[in-house]
PDB file of N, CA and C in Angstrom:
ATOM      1  N   MET A   1     106.484   0.125-105.323  1.00 70.00           N
ATOM      2  CA  MET A   1     106.765   1.327-104.573  1.00 70.00           C
ATOM      3  C   MET A   1     108.162   1.192-103.958  1.00 70.00           C
ATOM      4  N   LEU A   2     108.893   2.272-103.959  1.00 80.00           N
ATOM      5  CA  LEU A   2     110.243   2.270-103.423  1.00 80.00           C
ATOM      6  C   LEU A   2     110.314   3.055-102.116  1.00 80.00           C
ATOM      7  N   HIS A   3     111.187   2.633-101.242  1.00 88.00           N
ATOM      8  CA  HIS A   3     111.566   3.335-100.019  1.00 88.00           C
ATOM      9  C   HIS A   3     110.361   3.748 -99.177  1.00 88.00           C
ATOM     10  N   ASP A   4     110.214   5.046 -98.891  1.00 87.00           N
ATOM     11  CA  ASP A   4     109.149   5.520 -98.002  1.00 87.00           C
ATOM     12  C   ASP A   4     108.019   6.201 -98.772  1.00 87.00           C
ATOM     13  N   ARG A   5     107.778   5.771-100.001  1.00 89.00           N
ATOM     14  CA  ARG A   5     106.749   6.393-100.831  1.00 89.00           C
ATOM     15  C   ARG A   5     105.385   5.760-100.565  1.00 89.00           C
ATOM     16  N   ILE A   6     104.333   6.599-100.691  1.00 93.00           N
ATOM     17  CA  ILE A   6     102.958   6.158-100.504  1.00 93.00           C
ATOM     18  C   ILE A   6     102.164   6.590-101.728  1.00 93.00           C
ATOM     19  N   LEU A   7     101.367   5.683-102.277  1.00 91.00           N
ATOM     20  CA  LEU A   7     100.491   5.991-103.395  1.00 91.00           C
ATOM     21  C   LEU A   7      99.081   6.158-102.845  1.00 91.00           C
ATOM     22  N   ILE A   8      98.466   7.316-103.130  1.00 91.00           N
ATOM     23  CA  ILE A   8      97.179   7.661-102.531  1.00 91.00           C
ATOM     24  C   ILE A   8      96.138   7.872-103.610  1.00 91.00           C
ATOM     25  N   ASP A   9      94.942   7.333-103.368  1.00 89.00           N
ATOM     26  CA  ASP A   9      93.788   7.613-104.215  1.00 89.00           C
ATOM     27  C   ASP A   9      93.101   8.837-103.620  1.00 89.00           C
ATOM     28  N   PRO A  10      93.146   9.993-104.318  1.00 85.00           N
ATOM     29  CA  PRO A  10      92.600  11.214-103.733  1.00 85.00           C
ATOM     30  C   PRO A  10      91.092  11.223-103.625  1.00 85.00           C
ATOM     31  N   GLY A  11      90.404  10.335-104.308  1.00 76.00           N
ATOM     32  CA  GLY A  11      88.950  10.301-104.244  1.00 76.00           C
ATOM     33  C   GLY A  11      88.340  11.528-104.891  1.00 76.00           C
ATOM     34  N   GLU A  12      87.146  11.874-104.493  1.00 67.00           N
ATOM     35  CA  GLU A  12      86.438  12.998-105.101  1.00 67.00           C
ATOM     36  C   GLU A  12      86.724  14.301-104.390  1.00 67.00           C
ATOM     37  N   GLU A  13      87.319  14.263-103.209  1.00 55.00           N
ATOM     38  CA  GLU A  13      87.544  15.475-102.428  1.00 55.00           C
ATOM     39  C   GLU A  13      88.537  16.417-103.091  1.00 55.00           C
ATOM     40  N   ALA A  14      89.413  15.912-103.923  1.00 53.00           N
ATOM     41  CA  ALA A  14      90.423  16.751-104.555  1.00 53.00           C
ATOM     42  C   ALA A  14      89.847  17.594-105.687  1.00 53.00           C
ATOM     43  N   GLY A  15      88.647  17.269-106.157  1.00 58.00           N
ATOM     44  CA  GLY A  15      88.046  18.008-107.263  1.00 58.00           C
ATOM     45  C   GLY A  15      87.104  19.088-106.763  1.00 58.00           C
ATOM     46  N   GLU A  16      85.973  19.208-107.433  1.00 61.00           N
ATOM     47  CA  GLU A  16      84.992  20.210-107.046  1.00 61.00           C
ATOM     48  C   GLU A  16      84.404  19.886-105.675  1.00 61.00           C
ATOM     49  N   ARG A  17      84.036  20.942-104.963  1.00 66.00           N
ATOM     50  CA  ARG A  17      83.436  20.786-103.633  1.00 66.00           C
ATOM     51  C   ARG A  17      82.134  21.553-103.602  1.00 66.00           C
ATOM     52  N   LYS A  18      81.297  21.260-102.612  1.00 68.00           N
ATOM     53  CA  LYS A  18      80.069  22.012-102.409  1.00 68.00           C
ATOM     54  C   LYS A  18      80.137  22.696-101.059  1.00 68.00           C
ATOM     55  N   SER A  19      79.664  23.927-101.023  1.00 67.00           N
ATOM     56  CA  SER A  19      79.608  24.650 -99.757  1.00 67.00           C
ATOM     57  C   SER A  19      78.406  24.139 -98.965  1.00 67.00           C
ATOM     58  N   ALA A  20      78.283  24.591 -97.717  1.00 71.00           N
ATOM     59  CA  ALA A  20      77.156  24.193 -96.882  1.00 71.00           C
ATOM     60  C   ALA A  20      75.829  24.642 -97.497  1.00 71.00           C
ATOM     61  N   ALA A  21      75.848  25.718 -98.274  1.00 78.00           N
ATOM     62  CA  ALA A  21      74.634  26.224 -98.913  1.00 78.00           C
ATOM     63  C   ALA A  21      74.339  25.526-100.238  1.00 78.00           C
ATOM     64  N   GLY A  22      75.217  24.634-100.687  1.00 77.00           N
ATOM     65  CA  GLY A  22      75.006  23.894-101.921  1.00 77.00           C
ATOM     66  C   GLY A  22      75.649  24.518-103.143  1.00 77.00           C
ATOM     67  N   ILE A  23      76.461  25.542-102.959  1.00 78.00           N
ATOM     68  CA  ILE A  23      77.143  26.190-104.077  1.00 78.00           C
ATOM     69  C   ILE A  23      78.356  25.356-104.463  1.00 78.00           C
ATOM     70  N   VAL A  24      78.511  25.083-105.773  1.00 76.00           N
ATOM     71  CA  VAL A  24      79.642  24.291-106.254  1.00 76.00           C
ATOM     72  C   VAL A  24      80.879  25.180-106.312  1.00 76.00           C
ATOM     73  N   ILE A  25      81.974  24.740-105.674  1.00 70.00           N
ATOM     74  CA  ILE A  25      83.245  25.456-105.680  1.00 70.00           C
ATOM     75  C   ILE A  25      84.186  24.672-106.594  1.00 70.00           C
ATOM     76  N   PRO A  26      84.629  25.249-107.723  1.00 71.00           N
ATOM     77  CA  PRO A  26      85.497  24.500-108.640  1.00 71.00           C
ATOM     78  C   PRO A  26      86.862  24.207-108.018  1.00 71.00           C
ATOM     79  N   ALA A  27      87.512  23.180-108.530  1.00 63.00           N
ATOM     80  CA  ALA A  27      88.822  22.779-108.012  1.00 63.00           C
ATOM     81  C   ALA A  27      89.876  23.849-108.248  1.00 63.00           C
ATOM     82  N   THR A  28      89.649  24.735-109.215  1.00 65.00           N
ATOM     83  CA  THR A  28      90.630  25.771-109.526  1.00 65.00           C
ATOM     84  C   THR A  28      90.476  27.015-108.658  1.00 65.00           C
ATOM     85  N   ALA A  29      89.444  27.067-107.820  1.00 62.00           N
ATOM     86  CA  ALA A  29      89.232  28.238-106.961  1.00 62.00           C
ATOM     87  C   ALA A  29      90.352  28.326-105.935  1.00 62.00           C
ATOM     88  N   THR A  30      90.846  29.548-105.709  1.00 58.00           N
ATOM     89  CA  THR A  30      91.917  29.722-104.742  1.00 58.00           C
ATOM     90  C   THR A  30      91.327  29.901-103.351  1.00 58.00           C
ATOM     91  N   MET A  31      91.894  29.186-102.413  1.00 60.00           N
ATOM     92  CA  MET A  31      91.462  29.246-101.020  1.00 60.00           C
ATOM     93  C   MET A  31      92.719  29.251-100.174  1.00 60.00           C
ATOM     94  N   GLY A  32      92.536  29.375 -98.894  1.00 60.00           N
ATOM     95  CA  GLY A  32      93.661  29.251 -97.983  1.00 60.00           C
ATOM     96  C   GLY A  32      94.212  27.834 -98.033  1.00 60.00           C
ATOM     97  N   LYS A  33      95.274  27.593 -97.329  1.00 71.00           N
ATOM     98  CA  LYS A  33      95.882  26.263 -97.321  1.00 71.00           C
ATOM     99  C   LYS A  33      94.876  25.251 -96.788  1.00 71.00           C
ATOM    100  N   ARG A  34      94.523  24.285 -97.607  1.00 77.00           N
ATOM    101  CA  ARG A  34      93.510  23.310 -97.265  1.00 77.00           C
ATOM    102  C   ARG A  34      94.090  21.917 -97.460  1.00 77.00           C
ATOM    103  N   LEU A  35      94.057  21.116 -96.427  1.00 84.00           N
ATOM    104  CA  LEU A  35      94.524  19.738 -96.510  1.00 84.00           C
ATOM    105  C   LEU A  35      93.372  18.847 -96.956  1.00 84.00           C
ATOM    106  N   VAL A  36      93.685  17.747 -97.628  1.00 85.00           N
ATOM    107  CA  VAL A  36      92.649  16.843 -98.125  1.00 85.00           C
ATOM    108  C   VAL A  36      92.933  15.412 -97.664  1.00 85.00           C
ATOM    109  N   TRP A  37      91.878  14.595 -97.659  1.00 88.00           N
ATOM    110  CA  TRP A  37      91.980  13.192 -97.267  1.00 88.00           C
ATOM    111  C   TRP A  37      92.093  12.318 -98.503  1.00 88.00           C
ATOM    112  N   GLY A  38      92.817  11.212 -98.389  1.00 89.00           N
ATOM    113  CA  GLY A  38      92.936  10.237 -99.466  1.00 89.00           C
ATOM    114  C   GLY A  38      93.210   8.862 -98.887  1.00 89.00           C
ATOM    115  N   GLU A  39      92.990   7.830 -99.676  1.00 91.00           N
ATOM    116  CA  GLU A  39      93.171   6.452 -99.217  1.00 91.00           C
ATOM    117  C   GLU A  39      94.481   5.874 -99.743  1.00 91.00           C
ATOM    118  N   VAL A  40      95.240   5.218 -98.889  1.00 92.00           N
ATOM    119  CA  VAL A  40      96.511   4.587 -99.269  1.00 92.00           C
ATOM    120  C   VAL A  40      96.207   3.321-100.069  1.00 92.00           C
ATOM    121  N   VAL A  41      96.733   3.250-101.307  1.00 93.00           N
ATOM    122  CA  VAL A  41      96.517   2.074-102.147  1.00 93.00           C
ATOM    123  C   VAL A  41      97.803   1.274-102.349  1.00 93.00           C
ATOM    124  N   ALA A  42      98.961   1.867-102.045  1.00 92.00           N
ATOM    125  CA  ALA A  42     100.238   1.155-102.135  1.00 92.00           C
ATOM    126  C   ALA A  42     101.244   1.863-101.230  1.00 92.00           C
ATOM    127  N   ALA A  43     102.178   1.102-100.684  1.00 91.00           N
ATOM    128  CA  ALA A  43     103.189   1.668 -99.792  1.00 91.00           C
ATOM    129  C   ALA A  43     104.513   0.950-100.004  1.00 91.00           C
ATOM    130  N   GLY A  44     105.596   1.702 -99.902  1.00 90.00           N
ATOM    131  CA  GLY A  44     106.935   1.144-100.048  1.00 90.00           C
ATOM    132  C   GLY A  44     107.340   0.327 -98.823  1.00 90.00           C
ATOM    133  N   PRO A  45     108.454  -0.392 -98.901  1.00 92.00           N
ATOM    134  CA  PRO A  45     108.870  -1.271 -97.809  1.00 92.00           C
ATOM    135  C   PRO A  45     109.327  -0.534 -96.545  1.00 92.00           C
ATOM    136  N   HIS A  46     109.685   0.745 -96.651  1.00 91.00           N
ATOM    137  CA  HIS A  46     110.164   1.482 -95.481  1.00 91.00           C
ATOM    138  C   HIS A  46     109.102   2.380 -94.850  1.00 91.00           C
ATOM    139  N   VAL A  47     107.859   2.227 -95.253  1.00 88.00           N
ATOM    140  CA  VAL A  47     106.762   2.988 -94.649  1.00 88.00           C
ATOM    141  C   VAL A  47     106.417   2.324 -93.323  1.00 88.00           C
ATOM    142  N   ARG A  48     106.449   3.108 -92.231  1.00 89.00           N
ATOM    143  CA  ARG A  48     106.241   2.536 -90.907  1.00 89.00           C
ATOM    144  C   ARG A  48     104.862   2.808 -90.322  1.00 89.00           C
ATOM    145  N   GLN A  49     104.235   3.914 -90.679  1.00 86.00           N
ATOM    146  CA  GLN A  49     102.993   4.310 -90.020  1.00 86.00           C
ATOM    147  C   GLN A  49     101.733   3.972 -90.816  1.00 86.00           C
ATOM    148  N   ALA A  50     101.733   4.200 -92.105  1.00 86.00           N
ATOM    149  CA  ALA A  50     100.529   4.022 -92.918  1.00 86.00           C
ATOM    150  C   ALA A  50     100.458   2.602 -93.472  1.00 86.00           C
ATOM    151  N   ASP A  51      99.259   2.051 -93.471  1.00 85.00           N
ATOM    152  CA  ASP A  51      99.008   0.729 -94.036  1.00 85.00           C
ATOM    153  C   ASP A  51      98.058   0.864 -95.219  1.00 85.00           C
ATOM    154  N   LEU A  52      97.962  -0.185 -96.016  1.00 88.00           N
ATOM    155  CA  LEU A  52      97.022  -0.177 -97.132  1.00 88.00           C
ATOM    156  C   LEU A  52      95.605  -0.001 -96.602  1.00 88.00           C
ATOM    157  N   GLY A  53      94.838   0.858 -97.264  1.00 88.00           N
ATOM    158  CA  GLY A  53      93.460   1.099 -96.861  1.00 88.00           C
ATOM    159  C   GLY A  53      93.282   2.216 -95.852  1.00 88.00           C
ATOM    160  N   ASP A  54      94.368   2.740 -95.280  1.00 88.00           N
ATOM    161  CA  ASP A  54      94.271   3.846 -94.323  1.00 88.00           C
ATOM    162  C   ASP A  54      93.857   5.122 -95.043  1.00 88.00           C
ATOM    163  N   THR A  55      93.155   5.994 -94.325  1.00 90.00           N
ATOM    164  CA  THR A  55      92.808   7.307 -94.836  1.00 90.00           C
ATOM    165  C   THR A  55      93.784   8.302 -94.240  1.00 90.00           C
ATOM    166  N   VAL A  56      94.488   9.049 -95.104  1.00 91.00           N
ATOM    167  CA  VAL A  56      95.528   9.966 -94.649  1.00 91.00           C
ATOM    168  C   VAL A  56      95.211  11.395 -95.063  1.00 91.00           C
ATOM    169  N   LEU A  57      95.735  12.336 -94.293  1.00 89.00           N
ATOM    170  CA  LEU A  57      95.570  13.762 -94.551  1.00 89.00           C
ATOM    171  C   LEU A  57      96.875  14.295 -95.123  1.00 89.00           C
ATOM    172  N   TYR A  58      96.804  15.003 -96.266  1.00 89.00           N
ATOM    173  CA  TYR A  58      98.012  15.512 -96.908  1.00 89.00           C
ATOM    174  C   TYR A  58      97.730  16.873 -97.541  1.00 89.00           C
ATOM    175  N   ASP A  59      98.779  17.571 -97.876  1.00 86.00           N
ATOM    176  CA  ASP A  59      98.685  18.883 -98.514  1.00 86.00           C
ATOM    177  C   ASP A  59      98.658  18.681-100.033  1.00 86.00           C
ATOM    178  N   PRO A  60      97.591  19.119-100.710  1.00 81.00           N
ATOM    179  CA  PRO A  60      97.529  18.900-102.157  1.00 81.00           C
ATOM    180  C   PRO A  60      98.546  19.721-102.946  1.00 81.00           C
ATOM    181  N   GLU A  61      99.152  20.719-102.321  1.00 79.00           N
ATOM    182  CA  GLU A  61     100.176  21.519-103.007  1.00 79.00           C
ATOM    183  C   GLU A  61     101.489  20.748-103.136  1.00 79.00           C
ATOM    184  N   ASP A  62     101.819  19.908-102.159  1.00 75.00           N
ATOM    185  CA  ASP A  62     103.089  19.164-102.130  1.00 75.00           C
ATOM    186  C   ASP A  62     102.872  17.737-102.615  1.00 75.00           C
ATOM    187  N   ARG A  63     102.582  17.581-103.885  1.00 75.00           N
ATOM    188  CA  ARG A  63     102.284  16.243-104.379  1.00 75.00           C
ATOM    189  C   ARG A  63     102.785  16.054-105.796  1.00 75.00           C
ATOM    190  N   ALA A  64     102.910  14.801-106.158  1.00 84.00           N
ATOM    191  CA  ALA A  64     103.231  14.418-107.533  1.00 84.00           C
ATOM    192  C   ALA A  64     102.086  13.542-108.015  1.00 84.00           C
ATOM    193  N   GLU A  65     101.459  13.921-109.106  1.00 86.00           N
ATOM    194  CA  GLU A  65     100.340  13.148-109.638  1.00 86.00           C
ATOM    195  C   GLU A  65     100.836  12.088-110.609  1.00 86.00           C
ATOM    196  N   VAL A  66     100.215  10.920-110.536  1.00 88.00           N
ATOM    197  CA  VAL A  66     100.582   9.783-111.378  1.00 88.00           C
ATOM    198  C   VAL A  66      99.289   9.204-111.943  1.00 88.00           C
ATOM    199  N   GLU A  67      99.310   8.795-113.202  1.00 86.00           N
ATOM    200  CA  GLU A  67      98.138   8.156-113.784  1.00 86.00           C
ATOM    201  C   GLU A  67      98.489   6.706-114.107  1.00 86.00           C
ATOM    202  N   LEU A  68      97.726   5.777-113.542  1.00 87.00           N
ATOM    203  CA  LEU A  68      97.924   4.350-113.774  1.00 87.00           C
ATOM    204  C   LEU A  68      96.609   3.746-114.250  1.00 87.00           C
ATOM    205  N   GLU A  69      96.627   3.147-115.427  1.00 87.00           N
ATOM    206  CA  GLU A  69      95.451   2.509-116.011  1.00 87.00           C
ATOM    207  C   GLU A  69      94.244   3.439-116.021  1.00 87.00           C
ATOM    208  N   GLY A  70      94.458   4.708-116.355  1.00 86.00           N
ATOM    209  CA  GLY A  70      93.372   5.671-116.459  1.00 86.00           C
ATOM    210  C   GLY A  70      92.903   6.261-115.142  1.00 86.00           C
ATOM    211  N   GLN A  71      93.490   5.863-114.030  1.00 87.00           N
ATOM    212  CA  GLN A  71      93.111   6.374-112.704  1.00 87.00           C
ATOM    213  C   GLN A  71      94.206   7.312-112.198  1.00 87.00           C
ATOM    214  N   ALA A  72      93.828   8.478-111.696  1.00 88.00           N
ATOM    215  CA  ALA A  72      94.792   9.448-111.171  1.00 88.00           C
ATOM    216  C   ALA A  72      95.093   9.147-109.705  1.00 88.00           C
ATOM    217  N   TYR A  73      96.378   9.128-109.353  1.00 90.00           N
ATOM    218  CA  TYR A  73      96.829   8.893-107.986  1.00 90.00           C
ATOM    219  C   TYR A  73      97.797   9.998-107.577  1.00 90.00           C
ATOM    220  N   VAL A  74      98.074  10.066-106.289  1.00 90.00           N
ATOM    221  CA  VAL A  74      99.023  11.029-105.743  1.00 90.00           C
ATOM    222  C   VAL A  74     100.164  10.241-105.111  1.00 90.00           C
ATOM    223  N   LEU A  75     101.399  10.639-105.389  1.00 91.00           N
ATOM    224  CA  LEU A  75     102.580   9.987-104.852  1.00 91.00           C
ATOM    225  C   LEU A  75     103.229  10.915-103.831  1.00 91.00           C
ATOM    226  N   LEU A  76     103.405  10.434-102.593  1.00 90.00           N
ATOM    227  CA  LEU A  76     103.970  11.234-101.500  1.00 90.00           C
ATOM    228  C   LEU A  76     105.032  10.449-100.758  1.00 90.00           C
ATOM    229  N   ARG A  77     105.874  11.163-100.029  1.00 90.00           N
ATOM    230  CA  ARG A  77     106.741  10.529 -99.042  1.00 90.00           C
ATOM    231  C   ARG A  77     105.933  10.377 -97.761  1.00 90.00           C
ATOM    232  N   GLU A  78     106.294   9.416 -96.944  1.00 89.00           N
ATOM    233  CA  GLU A  78     105.567   9.211 -95.689  1.00 89.00           C
ATOM    234  C   GLU A  78     105.643  10.451 -94.799  1.00 89.00           C
ATOM    235  N   ARG A  79     106.745  11.170 -94.832  1.00 89.00           N
ATOM    236  CA  ARG A  79     106.904  12.346 -93.977  1.00 89.00           C
ATOM    237  C   ARG A  79     105.987  13.498 -94.389  1.00 89.00           C
ATOM    238  N   ASP A  80     105.405  13.453 -95.608  1.00 89.00           N
ATOM    239  CA  ASP A  80     104.493  14.490 -96.069  1.00 89.00           C
ATOM    240  C   ASP A  80     103.046  14.251 -95.636  1.00 89.00           C
ATOM    241  N   VAL A  81     102.789  13.158 -94.956  1.00 89.00           N
ATOM    242  CA  VAL A  81     101.450  12.861 -94.447  1.00 89.00           C
ATOM    243  C   VAL A  81     101.288  13.573 -93.109  1.00 89.00           C
ATOM    244  N   HIS A  82     100.196  14.321 -92.955  1.00 88.00           N
ATOM    245  CA  HIS A  82      99.961  15.083 -91.734  1.00 88.00           C
ATOM    246  C   HIS A  82      99.229  14.282 -90.667  1.00 88.00           C
ATOM    247  N   ALA A  83      98.348  13.361 -91.063  1.00 88.00           N
ATOM    248  CA  ALA A  83      97.576  12.575 -90.088  1.00 88.00           C
ATOM    249  C   ALA A  83      97.075  11.304 -90.750  1.00 88.00           C
ATOM    250  N   ILE A  84      96.796  10.306 -89.913  1.00 88.00           N
ATOM    251  CA  ILE A  84      96.187   9.053 -90.352  1.00 88.00           C
ATOM    252  C   ILE A  84      94.951   8.855 -89.492  1.00 88.00           C
ATOM    253  N   SER A  85      93.804   8.632 -90.125  1.00 85.00           N
ATOM    254  CA  SER A  85      92.574   8.486 -89.358  1.00 85.00           C
ATOM    255  C   SER A  85      92.395   7.040 -88.911  1.00 85.00           C
ATOM    256  N   GLU A  86      91.667   6.890 -87.827  1.00 76.00           N
ATOM    257  CA  GLU A  86      91.305   5.572 -87.324  1.00 76.00           C
ATOM    258  C   GLU A  86      89.795   5.461 -87.372  1.00 76.00           C
ATOM    259  N   PRO A  87      89.267   4.340 -87.834  1.00 68.00           N
ATOM    260  CA  PRO A  87      87.809   4.190 -87.803  1.00 68.00           C
ATOM    261  C   PRO A  87      87.349   4.057 -86.350  1.00 68.00           C
ATOM    262  N   ALA A  88      86.151   4.525 -86.092  1.00 59.00           N
ATOM    263  CA  ALA A  88      85.598   4.422 -84.738  1.00 59.00           C
ATOM    264  C   ALA A  88      85.386   2.956 -84.399  1.00 59.00           C
ATOM    265  N   GLU A  89      85.711   2.558 -83.185  1.00 62.00           N
ATOM    266  CA  GLU A  89      85.550   1.159 -82.796  1.00 62.00           C
ATOM    267  C   GLU A  89      84.102   0.833 -82.442  1.00 62.00           C
ATOM    268  N   GLN A  90      83.333   1.858 -82.111  1.00 57.00           N
ATOM    269  CA  GLN A  90      81.929   1.630 -81.830  1.00 57.00           C
ATOM    270  C   GLN A  90      81.150   1.712 -83.126  1.00 57.00           C
ATOM    271  N   SER A  91      79.837   1.561 -83.030  1.00 55.00           N
ATOM    272  CA  SER A  91      79.024   1.573 -84.234  1.00 55.00           C
ATOM    273  C   SER A  91      78.699   3.001 -84.691  1.00 55.00           C
ATOM    274  N   SER A  92      79.181   4.033 -83.989  1.00 58.00           N
ATOM    275  CA  SER A  92      78.900   5.406 -84.400  1.00 58.00           C
ATOM    276  C   SER A  92      79.708   5.751 -85.645  1.00 58.00           C
ATOM    277  N   ALA A  93      79.168   6.663 -86.448  1.00 60.00           N
ATOM    278  CA  ALA A  93      79.851   7.059 -87.680  1.00 60.00           C
ATOM    279  C   ALA A  93      80.882   8.115 -87.397  1.00 60.00           C
ATOM    280  N   GLY A  94      81.896   8.223 -88.250  1.00 62.00           N
ATOM    281  CA  GLY A  94      82.886   9.274 -88.112  1.00 62.00           C
ATOM    282  C   GLY A  94      84.293   8.747 -88.082  1.00 62.00           C
ATOM    283  N   MET A  95      85.251   9.665 -88.197  1.00 64.00           N
ATOM    284  CA  MET A  95      86.654   9.322 -88.137  1.00 64.00           C
ATOM    285  C   MET A  95      87.283  10.050 -86.961  1.00 64.00           C
ATOM    286  N   TYR A  96      88.263   9.446 -86.365  1.00 61.00           N
ATOM    287  CA  TYR A  96      88.939  10.045 -85.223  1.00 61.00           C
ATOM    288  C   TYR A  96      90.421  10.134 -85.507  1.00 61.00           C
ATOM    289  N   LEU A  97      91.034  11.224 -85.104  1.00 62.00           N
ATOM    290  CA  LEU A  97      92.462  11.409 -85.293  1.00 62.00           C
ATOM    291  C   LEU A  97      93.194  11.052 -84.024  1.00 62.00           C
TER     292      LEU A  97
END
């Protein structure tokens, strides 16, 4: 990775989704601007905020897709990340911003 680039594994959230009622919403459906979460799998030497394994929030419209060894990843600049989640320090489930 070069400079301030971050390689993100988009996980399953970038594809099809289910509504609260259980209806499958295809990935091609148009919706309002929706940010998605992904896990950082690689980071360049000038990345200051995100670490490997962090879960970050990004805009799926502003991305470059890369395929490595059959796995699809997203390549972003650090400045394109909107938030980084922190795991809860207690035993309760959930993510906190």
